Structures are given as C-alpha cells and as structure tokens.
C-alpha cells in the first residue's frame, strides 16, 4: 500500500514538471516571435560624425516597444551623418540623422534657417570650460553708453544680456561633448539666426562678450534692463548743501572822547602912524 502511494506521488510530480516545461517552452516561443532586430550604436558617436558599419550593431528589441523610425539593417546607415551625440546601445533613429547626402562635419548639424558663428573666449568668458556642445548659454555684453547731450554728455558703463538660450555647437574644433570634463578653449561656436549673428558681431565690436551658462530644461526668457555702475553701487546724486547764513559780525561801538576846543587868543588892535624921514617912508605901530 505504501509503495503504491509513493509511486502515485512520483507520477504526479513528473507530470507537473512536464507541464512546467511545456508552458515555459510556449512562453519562450511566444517571446521569440515578438522580438525584432534593430540597429544600435556599438560605440559613442559624436554629432556631425559619419557612420560606418564598425560603429553599429544589431540587437534584439521587443516588438511592442520598437521606435517607429528605427533601422533594421546596417547597410542602410552606411555614410549617414548624425546630428546628435549617441551613447553605446542607443537605437539609431531617422530623427537623429542629417538628411541623406549630407557631408560630415559641423555644417551637418546646423538646423534649417540657422547659422553658426564663432566667439573668442577665455576661461572666464567661456564659463571656466563648462560651456560644452549641446549646452545653452545667454550672451552678455559689457560696454558704455552715452547719456545727456551737448556739453553735459557723459559715458557710463553698462552690462546687458543681449541674447538668450543660444545653443553651443562646438568648442574649439570639437563637436563632441562630455559633461564630466570641462575644457577651457579659446573659441566657442554658437547656433543662431541670421539676425542674432548680426547682433553678436556688433556687440563684440562695441564691448566685451561673456557667456552665461543656463539650465538646459529652462527655455524661459527673462528680459532685463541692464545694469549701470550707478545702479550697481547704489550711487545717488548728492543733495545740495543747505545754505549757511553768514555769521553776524559783532557790532563794534567806538567811544569818542570829547575834546574841548581851545578858545582863540584875543586880537589886540594896534595903531600905526606913517613917519617921513627925508625921502624914506616907514610905518610905526604902537
């Protein structure tokens, strides 16, 4: 009786195991039918770089989550140019590529209707090397402006943000980006509209340009009026000093001493007589 029970349990266990194997095989078969091959990057690819078969590979990708513009053949991407950077294992999609026939280089990544202009920078102007390809910057100009008119005209320093949310295409001669490695260079290439290119060219001829790094996810514009030295230092026109009344001079009173006038001496009248002596005449008074 005991042997029969044991044999029955063994048969049930074998049947359950067989059922699990059958279910697993069916699940794997279903999975294999819902997987397609797509092309992904086999190495890091910089924007503006021309693709070769060595840079790509085919991998299995679930059919339900396949990108709509993904590629399934390596040869279809031979010679195409990227307009964004690609990481290892990232699917190659048509939206990340320049139009067919585009030659490699910086010109391939410039958006339609835009232009590329290069600005000379140093470690201060270039935000200590943190302005990298793919980042967005504002441009600030420091110059002087004239105030007043005629003889009262004077110049005053002013700093003003003239352009906002400008894309950095390249630093020096490199279009690759590595956000973990700032690089101090002497030139930065920016993507701008033709009107913005004119503004930058004029701004760098009248003053000094500086780049201001901004958050890539913050496209909002914040117009400013600029700041002058008077505003920066909170300088105010001094109020005219209150008129000071002249001190009253002490009144000096001079005392005059009355001096009695001397009486004139009395005049004594004298009587005179003419005396003739021969031909000589004389006057005798007594």
PDB file of N, CA, C and O in Angstrom, residues 65-130:
ATOM      1  N   UNK A  65       7.820  47.661 -28.195  1.00  0.00           N
ATOM      2  CA  UNK A  65       8.420  48.940 -27.788  1.00  0.00           C
ATOM      3  C   UNK A  65       9.449  49.430 -28.789  1.00  0.00           C
ATOM      4  O   UNK A  65      10.309  50.239 -28.445  1.00  0.00           O
ATOM      5  N   UNK A  66       9.377  48.974 -30.003  1.00  0.00           N
ATOM      6  CA  UNK A  66      10.352  49.383 -31.014  1.00  0.00           C
ATOM      7  C   UNK A  66      10.071  50.810 -31.466  1.00  0.00           C
ATOM      8  O   UNK A  66       8.923  51.162 -31.774  1.00  0.00           O
ATOM      9  N   UNK A  67      11.103  51.674 -31.542  1.00  0.00           N
ATOM     10  CA  UNK A  67      10.900  53.045 -32.050  1.00  0.00           C
ATOM     11  C   UNK A  67      10.381  53.008 -33.478  1.00  0.00           C
ATOM     12  O   UNK A  67      10.814  52.179 -34.288  1.00  0.00           O
ATOM     13  N   UNK A  68       9.467  53.894 -33.811  1.00  0.00           N
ATOM     14  CA  UNK A  68       8.855  53.845 -35.148  1.00  0.00           C
ATOM     15  C   UNK A  68       9.824  54.113 -36.290  1.00  0.00           C
ATOM     16  O   UNK A  68       9.618  53.635 -37.407  1.00  0.00           O
ATOM     17  N   UNK A  69      10.893  54.925 -36.025  1.00  0.00           N
ATOM     18  CA  UNK A  69      11.824  55.258 -37.106  1.00  0.00           C
ATOM     19  C   UNK A  69      13.182  54.587 -36.926  1.00  0.00           C
ATOM     20  O   UNK A  69      14.211  55.092 -37.377  1.00  0.00           O
ATOM     21  N   UNK A  70      13.206  53.411 -36.255  1.00  0.00           N
ATOM     22  CA  UNK A  70      14.441  52.665 -36.069  1.00  0.00           C
ATOM     23  C   UNK A  70      14.832  51.956 -37.370  1.00  0.00           C
ATOM     24  O   UNK A  70      14.000  51.727 -38.249  1.00  0.00           O
ATOM     25  N   UNK A  71      16.126  51.618 -37.451  1.00  0.00           N
ATOM     26  CA  UNK A  71      16.648  50.930 -38.631  1.00  0.00           C
ATOM     27  C   UNK A  71      16.886  49.453 -38.296  1.00  0.00           C
ATOM     28  O   UNK A  71      17.281  49.113 -37.181  1.00  0.00           O
ATOM     29  N   UNK A  72      16.662  48.585 -39.295  1.00  0.00           N
ATOM     30  CA  UNK A  72      16.815  47.144 -39.106  1.00  0.00           C
ATOM     31  C   UNK A  72      17.987  46.571 -39.881  1.00  0.00           C
ATOM     32  O   UNK A  72      18.285  45.387 -39.757  1.00  0.00           O
ATOM     33  N   UNK A  73      18.675  47.384 -40.685  1.00  0.00           N
ATOM     34  CA  UNK A  73      19.798  46.918 -41.486  1.00  0.00           C
ATOM     35  C   UNK A  73      20.979  47.861 -41.317  1.00  0.00           C
ATOM     36  O   UNK A  73      20.822  49.090 -41.310  1.00  0.00           O
ATOM     37  N   UNK A  74      22.179  47.284 -41.207  1.00  0.00           N
ATOM     38  CA  UNK A  74      23.388  48.081 -41.030  1.00  0.00           C
ATOM     39  C   UNK A  74      23.719  48.880 -42.288  1.00  0.00           C
ATOM     40  O   UNK A  74      24.138  50.032 -42.203  1.00  0.00           O
ATOM     41  N   UNK A  75      23.545  48.274 -43.434  1.00  0.00           N
ATOM     42  CA  UNK A  75      23.936  48.929 -44.677  1.00  0.00           C
ATOM     43  C   UNK A  75      23.109  50.170 -44.949  1.00  0.00           C
ATOM     44  O   UNK A  75      23.563  51.077 -45.655  1.00  0.00           O
ATOM     45  N   UNK A  76      21.907  50.245 -44.390  1.00  0.00           N
ATOM     46  CA  UNK A  76      21.061  51.420 -44.620  1.00  0.00           C
ATOM     47  C   UNK A  76      21.624  52.671 -43.955  1.00  0.00           C
ATOM     48  O   UNK A  76      21.219  53.794 -44.300  1.00  0.00           O
ATOM     49  N   UNK A  77      22.566  52.495 -43.029  1.00  0.00           N
ATOM     50  CA  UNK A  77      23.126  53.637 -42.292  1.00  0.00           C
ATOM     51  C   UNK A  77      24.550  53.967 -42.708  1.00  0.00           C
ATOM     52  O   UNK A  77      25.141  54.905 -42.160  1.00  0.00           O
ATOM     53  N   UNK A  78      25.095  53.234 -43.630  1.00  0.00           N
ATOM     54  CA  UNK A  78      26.477  53.471 -44.041  1.00  0.00           C
ATOM     55  C   UNK A  78      26.601  54.852 -44.689  1.00  0.00           C
ATOM     56  O   UNK A  78      25.929  55.151 -45.685  1.00  0.00           O
ATOM     57  N   UNK A  79      27.435  55.726 -44.123  1.00  0.00           N
ATOM     58  CA  UNK A  79      27.669  57.060 -44.669  1.00  0.00           C
ATOM     59  C   UNK A  79      26.716  58.126 -44.163  1.00  0.00           C
ATOM     60  O   UNK A  79      26.908  59.303 -44.482  1.00  0.00           O
ATOM     61  N   UNK A  80      25.717  57.760 -43.383  1.00  0.00           N
ATOM     62  CA  UNK A  80      24.808  58.770 -42.833  1.00  0.00           C
ATOM     63  C   UNK A  80      25.525  59.572 -41.742  1.00  0.00           C
ATOM     64  O   UNK A  80      26.441  59.087 -41.081  1.00  0.00           O
ATOM     65  N   UNK A  81      25.064  60.821 -41.524  1.00  0.00           N
ATOM     66  CA  UNK A  81      25.708  61.727 -40.574  1.00  0.00           C
ATOM     67  C   UNK A  81      24.748  62.000 -39.420  1.00  0.00           C
ATOM     68  O   UNK A  81      23.555  62.253 -39.636  1.00  0.00           O
ATOM     69  N   UNK A  82      25.280  61.927 -38.206  1.00  0.00           N
ATOM     70  CA  UNK A  82      24.455  62.174 -37.021  1.00  0.00           C
ATOM     71  C   UNK A  82      24.367  63.679 -36.743  1.00  0.00           C
ATOM     72  O   UNK A  82      25.323  64.421 -36.967  1.00  0.00           O
ATOM     73  N   UNK A  83      23.207  64.092 -36.249  1.00  0.00           N
ATOM     74  CA  UNK A  83      23.064  65.492 -35.834  1.00  0.00           C
ATOM     75  C   UNK A  83      22.902  65.621 -34.324  1.00  0.00           C
ATOM     76  O   UNK A  83      22.637  66.702 -33.813  1.00  0.00           O
ATOM     77  N   UNK A  84      23.051  64.499 -33.613  1.00  0.00           N
ATOM     78  CA  UNK A  84      23.115  64.495 -32.150  1.00  0.00           C
ATOM     79  C   UNK A  84      24.160  63.472 -31.730  1.00  0.00           C
ATOM     80  O   UNK A  84      24.569  62.624 -32.530  1.00  0.00           O
ATOM     81  N   UNK A  85      24.588  63.543 -30.500  1.00  0.00           N
ATOM     82  CA  UNK A  85      25.518  62.545 -29.978  1.00  0.00           C
ATOM     83  C   UNK A  85      24.755  61.268 -29.624  1.00  0.00           C
ATOM     84  O   UNK A  85      23.590  61.323 -29.211  1.00  0.00           O
ATOM     85  N   UNK A  86      25.423  60.126 -29.763  1.00  0.00           N
ATOM     86  CA  UNK A  86      24.821  58.826 -29.481  1.00  0.00           C
ATOM     87  C   UNK A  86      25.660  58.085 -28.460  1.00  0.00           C
ATOM     88  O   UNK A  86      26.889  58.115 -28.505  1.00  0.00           O
ATOM     89  N   UNK A  87      24.991  57.425 -27.514  1.00  0.00           N
ATOM     90  CA  UNK A  87      25.663  56.622 -26.499  1.00  0.00           C
ATOM     91  C   UNK A  87      25.636  55.147 -26.906  1.00  0.00           C
ATOM     92  O   UNK A  87      24.857  54.730 -27.771  1.00  0.00           O
ATOM     93  N   UNK A  88      26.490  54.351 -26.266  1.00  0.00           N
ATOM     94  CA  UNK A  88      26.558  52.923 -26.568  1.00  0.00           C
ATOM     95  C   UNK A  88      25.208  52.275 -26.265  1.00  0.00           C
ATOM     96  O   UNK A  88      24.630  52.481 -25.199  1.00  0.00           O
ATOM     97  N   UNK A  89      24.696  51.479 -27.239  1.00  0.00           N
ATOM     98  CA  UNK A  89      23.421  50.797 -27.065  1.00  0.00           C
ATOM     99  C   UNK A  89      22.205  51.637 -27.407  1.00  0.00           C
ATOM    100  O   UNK A  89      21.085  51.139 -27.321  1.00  0.00           O
ATOM    101  N   UNK A  90      22.400  52.894 -27.813  1.00  0.00           N
ATOM    102  CA  UNK A  90      21.267  53.763 -28.152  1.00  0.00           C
ATOM    103  C   UNK A  90      20.773  53.449 -29.561  1.00  0.00           C
ATOM    104  O   UNK A  90      21.575  53.367 -30.500  1.00  0.00           O
ATOM    105  N   UNK A  91      19.455  53.254 -29.739  1.00  0.00           N
ATOM    106  CA  UNK A  91      18.937  52.949 -31.086  1.00  0.00           C
ATOM    107  C   UNK A  91      19.210  54.089 -32.063  1.00  0.00           C
ATOM    108  O   UNK A  91      19.145  55.266 -31.707  1.00  0.00           O
ATOM    109  N   UNK A  92      19.531  53.733 -33.304  1.00  0.00           N
ATOM    110  CA  UNK A  92      19.731  54.723 -34.354  1.00  0.00           C
ATOM    111  C   UNK A  92      18.373  55.011 -34.985  1.00  0.00           C
ATOM    112  O   UNK A  92      17.735  54.113 -35.538  1.00  0.00           O
ATOM    113  N   UNK A  93      17.937  56.258 -34.900  1.00  0.00           N
ATOM    114  CA  UNK A  93      16.637  56.642 -35.456  1.00  0.00           C
ATOM    115  C   UNK A  93      16.824  57.729 -36.500  1.00  0.00           C
ATOM    116  O   UNK A  93      17.801  58.494 -36.455  1.00  0.00           O
ATOM    117  N   UNK A  94      15.880  57.798 -37.422  1.00  0.00           N
ATOM    118  CA  UNK A  94      15.970  58.763 -38.518  1.00  0.00           C
ATOM    119  C   UNK A  94      15.979  60.197 -38.005  1.00  0.00           C
ATOM    120  O   UNK A  94      16.599  61.077 -38.607  1.00  0.00           O
ATOM    121  N   UNK A  95      15.304  60.452 -36.885  1.00  0.00           N
ATOM    122  CA  UNK A  95      15.236  61.810 -36.341  1.00  0.00           C
ATOM    123  C   UNK A  95      16.583  62.278 -35.800  1.00  0.00           C
ATOM    124  O   UNK A  95      16.756  63.485 -35.567  1.00  0.00           O
ATOM    125  N   UNK A  96      17.527  61.360 -35.596  1.00  0.00           N
ATOM    126  CA  UNK A  96      18.844  61.722 -35.077  1.00  0.00           C
ATOM    127  C   UNK A  96      19.888  61.850 -36.172  1.00  0.00           C
ATOM    128  O   UNK A  96      21.071  62.037 -35.875  1.00  0.00           O
ATOM    129  N   UNK A  97      19.451  61.765 -37.426  1.00  0.00           N
ATOM    130  CA  UNK A  97      20.376  61.797 -38.548  1.00  0.00           C
ATOM    131  C   UNK A  97      20.114  63.004 -39.432  1.00  0.00           C
ATOM    132  O   UNK A  97      18.977  63.475 -39.565  1.00  0.00           O
ATOM    133  N   UNK A  98      21.189  63.505 -40.054  1.00  0.00           N
ATOM    134  CA  UNK A  98      21.059  64.575 -41.036  1.00  0.00           C
ATOM    135  C   UNK A  98      20.476  63.999 -42.324  1.00  0.00           C
ATOM    136  O   UNK A  98      20.506  62.784 -42.537  1.00  0.00           O
ATOM    137  N   UNK A  99      19.912  64.844 -43.194  1.00  0.00           N
ATOM    138  CA  UNK A  99      19.356  64.335 -44.452  1.00  0.00           C
ATOM    139  C   UNK A  99      20.378  63.545 -45.258  1.00  0.00           C
ATOM    140  O   UNK A  99      21.589  63.779 -45.160  1.00  0.00           O
ATOM    141  N   UNK A 100      19.891  62.622 -46.056  1.00  0.00           N
ATOM    142  CA  UNK A 100      20.783  61.803 -46.877  1.00  0.00           C
ATOM    143  C   UNK A 100      21.562  62.682 -47.838  1.00  0.00           C
ATOM    144  O   UNK A 100      21.039  63.658 -48.388  1.00  0.00           O
ATOM    145  N   UNK A 101      22.835  62.334 -48.021  1.00  0.00           N
ATOM    146  CA  UNK A 101      23.708  63.106 -48.895  1.00  0.00           C
ATOM    147  C   UNK A 101      24.469  64.190 -48.180  1.00  0.00           C
ATOM    148  O   UNK A 101      25.349  64.822 -48.770  1.00  0.00           O
ATOM    149  N   UNK A 102      24.156  64.424 -46.917  1.00  0.00           N
ATOM    150  CA  UNK A 102      24.858  65.452 -46.146  1.00  0.00           C
ATOM    151  C   UNK A 102      26.271  64.988 -45.836  1.00  0.00           C
ATOM    152  O   UNK A 102      26.491  63.847 -45.432  1.00  0.00           O
ATOM    153  N   UNK A 103      27.233  65.869 -46.050  1.00  0.00           N
ATOM    154  CA  UNK A 103      28.605  65.553 -45.705  1.00  0.00           C
ATOM    155  C   UNK A 103      28.818  65.730 -44.210  1.00  0.00           C
ATOM    156  O   UNK A 103      28.128  66.492 -43.544  1.00  0.00           O
ATOM    157  N   UNK A 104      29.772  65.017 -43.676  1.00  0.00           N
ATOM    158  CA  UNK A 104      30.048  65.108 -42.245  1.00  0.00           C
ATOM    159  C   UNK A 104      30.640  66.447 -41.856  1.00  0.00           C
ATOM    160  O   UNK A 104      31.101  67.213 -42.697  1.00  0.00           O
ATOM    161  N   UNK A 105      30.611  66.743 -40.584  1.00  0.00           N
ATOM    162  CA  UNK A 105      31.162  67.991 -40.086  1.00  0.00           C
ATOM    163  C   UNK A 105      30.122  68.851 -39.414  1.00  0.00           C
ATOM    164  O   UNK A 105      28.960  68.472 -39.278  1.00  0.00           O
ATOM    165  N   UNK A 106      30.557  70.039 -39.033  1.00  0.00           N
ATOM    166  CA  UNK A 106      29.678  70.922 -38.273  1.00  0.00           C
ATOM    167  C   UNK A 106      28.477  71.382 -39.085  1.00  0.00           C
ATOM    168  O   UNK A 106      27.379  71.551 -38.555  1.00  0.00           O
ATOM    169  N   UNK A 107      28.656  71.601 -40.374  1.00  0.00           N
ATOM    170  CA  UNK A 107      27.554  72.101 -41.193  1.00  0.00           C
ATOM    171  C   UNK A 107      26.376  71.136 -41.223  1.00  0.00           C
ATOM    172  O   UNK A 107      25.244  71.552 -41.473  1.00  0.00           O
ATOM    173  N   UNK A 108      26.630  69.850 -40.931  1.00  0.00           N
ATOM    174  CA  UNK A 108      25.551  68.865 -40.974  1.00  0.00           C
ATOM    175  C   UNK A 108      24.606  68.991 -39.795  1.00  0.00           C
ATOM    176  O   UNK A 108      23.474  68.504 -39.858  1.00  0.00           O
ATOM    177  N   UNK A 109      25.046  69.621 -38.722  1.00  0.00           N
ATOM    178  CA  UNK A 109      24.219  69.676 -37.512  1.00  0.00           C
ATOM    179  C   UNK A 109      23.534  71.027 -37.335  1.00  0.00           C
ATOM    180  O   UNK A 109      22.793  71.210 -36.377  1.00  0.00           O
ATOM    181  N   UNK A 110      23.775  71.971 -38.230  1.00  0.00           N
ATOM    182  CA  UNK A 110      23.125  73.277 -38.121  1.00  0.00           C
ATOM    183  C   UNK A 110      21.676  73.133 -38.558  1.00  0.00           C
ATOM    184  O   UNK A 110      21.382  72.625 -39.641  1.00  0.00           O
ATOM    185  N   UNK A 111      20.768  73.567 -37.716  1.00  0.00           N
ATOM    186  CA  UNK A 111      19.342  73.450 -38.024  1.00  0.00           C
ATOM    187  C   UNK A 111      18.976  74.329 -39.216  1.00  0.00           C
ATOM    188  O   UNK A 111      19.651  75.325 -39.513  1.00  0.00           O
ATOM    189  N   UNK A 112      17.895  73.970 -39.874  1.00  0.00           N
ATOM    190  CA  UNK A 112      17.441  74.728 -41.030  1.00  0.00           C
ATOM    191  C   UNK A 112      17.062  76.150 -40.614  1.00  0.00           C
ATOM    192  O   UNK A 112      16.367  76.370 -39.631  1.00  0.00           O
ATOM    193  N   UNK A 113      17.558  77.114 -41.375  1.00  0.00           N
ATOM    194  CA  UNK A 113      17.294  78.521 -41.075  1.00  0.00           C
ATOM    195  C   UNK A 113      18.240  79.122 -40.061  1.00  0.00           C
ATOM    196  O   UNK A 113      18.131  80.305 -39.751  1.00  0.00           O
ATOM    197  N   UNK A 114      19.166  78.330 -39.523  1.00  0.00           N
ATOM    198  CA  UNK A 114      20.105  78.822 -38.521  1.00  0.00           C
ATOM    199  C   UNK A 114      21.496  78.994 -39.145  1.00  0.00           C
ATOM    200  O   UNK A 114      21.764  78.556 -40.260  1.00  0.00           O
ATOM    201  N   UNK A 115      22.382  79.653 -38.397  1.00  0.00           N
ATOM    202  CA  UNK A 115      23.760  79.873 -38.809  1.00  0.00           C
ATOM    203  C   UNK A 115      24.683  79.540 -37.651  1.00  0.00           C
ATOM    204  O   UNK A 115      24.234  79.467 -36.490  1.00  0.00           O
ATOM    205  N   UNK A 116      25.950  79.340 -37.957  1.00  0.00           N
ATOM    206  CA  UNK A 116      26.956  79.096 -36.921  1.00  0.00           C
ATOM    207  C   UNK A 116      27.915  80.269 -36.892  1.00  0.00           C
ATOM    208  O   UNK A 116      28.414  80.699 -37.933  1.00  0.00           O
ATOM    209  N   UNK A 117      28.175  80.800 -35.704  1.00  0.00           N
ATOM    210  CA  UNK A 117      29.109  81.910 -35.535  1.00  0.00           C
ATOM    211  C   UNK A 117      30.031  81.580 -34.374  1.00  0.00           C
ATOM    212  O   UNK A 117      29.606  81.003 -33.372  1.00  0.00           O
ATOM    213  N   UNK A 118      31.297  81.926 -34.514  1.00  0.00           N
ATOM    214  CA  UNK A 118      32.298  81.609 -33.502  1.00  0.00           C
ATOM    215  C   UNK A 118      32.647  82.852 -32.696  1.00  0.00           C
ATOM    216  O   UNK A 118      32.829  83.934 -33.263  1.00  0.00           O
ATOM    217  N   UNK A 119      32.727  82.685 -31.397  1.00  0.00           N
ATOM    218  CA  UNK A 119      33.039  83.773 -30.473  1.00  0.00           C
ATOM    219  C   UNK A 119      34.334  83.433 -29.753  1.00  0.00           C
ATOM    220  O   UNK A 119      34.498  82.306 -29.253  1.00  0.00           O
ATOM    221  N   UNK A 120      35.255  84.371 -29.717  1.00  0.00           N
ATOM    222  CA  UNK A 120      36.509  84.157 -28.997  1.00  0.00           C
ATOM    223  C   UNK A 120      36.247  84.233 -27.499  1.00  0.00           C
ATOM    224  O   UNK A 120      35.582  85.152 -27.026  1.00  0.00           O
ATOM    225  N   UNK A 121      36.773  83.283 -26.745  1.00  0.00           N
ATOM    226  CA  UNK A 121      36.536  83.222 -25.304  1.00  0.00           C
ATOM    227  C   UNK A 121      37.846  82.916 -24.581  1.00  0.00           C
ATOM    228  O   UNK A 121      38.858  82.589 -25.196  1.00  0.00           O
ATOM    229  N   UNK A 122      37.799  83.026 -23.258  1.00  0.00           N
ATOM    230  CA  UNK A 122      38.886  82.557 -22.398  1.00  0.00           C
ATOM    231  C   UNK A 122      38.261  81.805 -21.232  1.00  0.00           C
ATOM    232  O   UNK A 122      37.072  81.481 -21.255  1.00  0.00           O
ATOM    233  N   UNK A 123      39.039  81.517 -20.194  1.00  0.00           N
ATOM    234  CA  UNK A 123      38.497  80.713 -19.101  1.00  0.00           C
ATOM    235  C   UNK A 123      37.374  81.431 -18.362  1.00  0.00           C
ATOM    236  O   UNK A 123      36.517  80.780 -17.754  1.00  0.00           O
ATOM    237  N   UNK A 124      37.331  82.759 -18.413  1.00  0.00           N
ATOM    238  CA  UNK A 124      36.256  83.497 -17.749  1.00  0.00           C
ATOM    239  C   UNK A 124      35.054  83.619 -18.675  1.00  0.00           C
ATOM    240  O   UNK A 124      33.927  83.306 -18.304  1.00  0.00           O
ATOM    241  N   UNK A 125      35.294  84.071 -19.900  1.00  0.00           N
ATOM    242  CA  UNK A 125      34.200  84.251 -20.858  1.00  0.00           C
ATOM    243  C   UNK A 125      33.514  82.920 -21.137  1.00  0.00           C
ATOM    244  O   UNK A 125      32.294  82.841 -21.267  1.00  0.00           O
ATOM    245  N   UNK A 126      34.283  81.837 -21.231  1.00  0.00           N
ATOM    246  CA  UNK A 126      33.732  80.533 -21.550  1.00  0.00           C
ATOM    247  C   UNK A 126      33.209  79.749 -20.375  1.00  0.00           C
ATOM    248  O   UNK A 126      33.110  78.526 -20.436  1.00  0.00           O
ATOM    249  N   UNK A 127      32.887  80.397 -19.279  1.00  0.00           N
ATOM    250  CA  UNK A 127      32.314  79.778 -18.072  1.00  0.00           C
ATOM    251  C   UNK A 127      33.222  78.661 -17.578  1.00  0.00           C
ATOM    252  O   UNK A 127      32.772  77.538 -17.295  1.00  0.00           O
ATOM    253  N   UNK A 128      34.518  78.942 -17.522  1.00  0.00           N
ATOM    254  CA  UNK A 128      35.511  78.003 -16.977  1.00  0.00           C
ATOM    255  C   UNK A 128      35.514  76.660 -17.705  1.00  0.00           C
ATOM    256  O   UNK A 128      35.844  75.632 -17.138  1.00  0.00           O
ATOM    257  N   UNK A 129      35.132  76.666 -18.980  1.00  0.00           N
ATOM    258  CA  UNK A 129      35.158  75.446 -19.757  1.00  0.00           C
ATOM    259  C   UNK A 129      33.916  74.586 -19.643  1.00  0.00           C
ATOM    260  O   UNK A 129      33.861  73.496 -20.217  1.00  0.00           O
ATOM    261  N   UNK A 130      32.891  75.044 -18.918  1.00  0.00           N
ATOM    262  CA  UNK A 130      31.668  74.253 -18.753  1.00  0.00           C
ATOM    263  C   UNK A 130      30.654  74.501 -19.870  1.00  0.00           C
ATOM    264  O   UNK A 130      29.613  73.850 -19.897  1.00  0.00           O
TER     265      UNK A 130
END
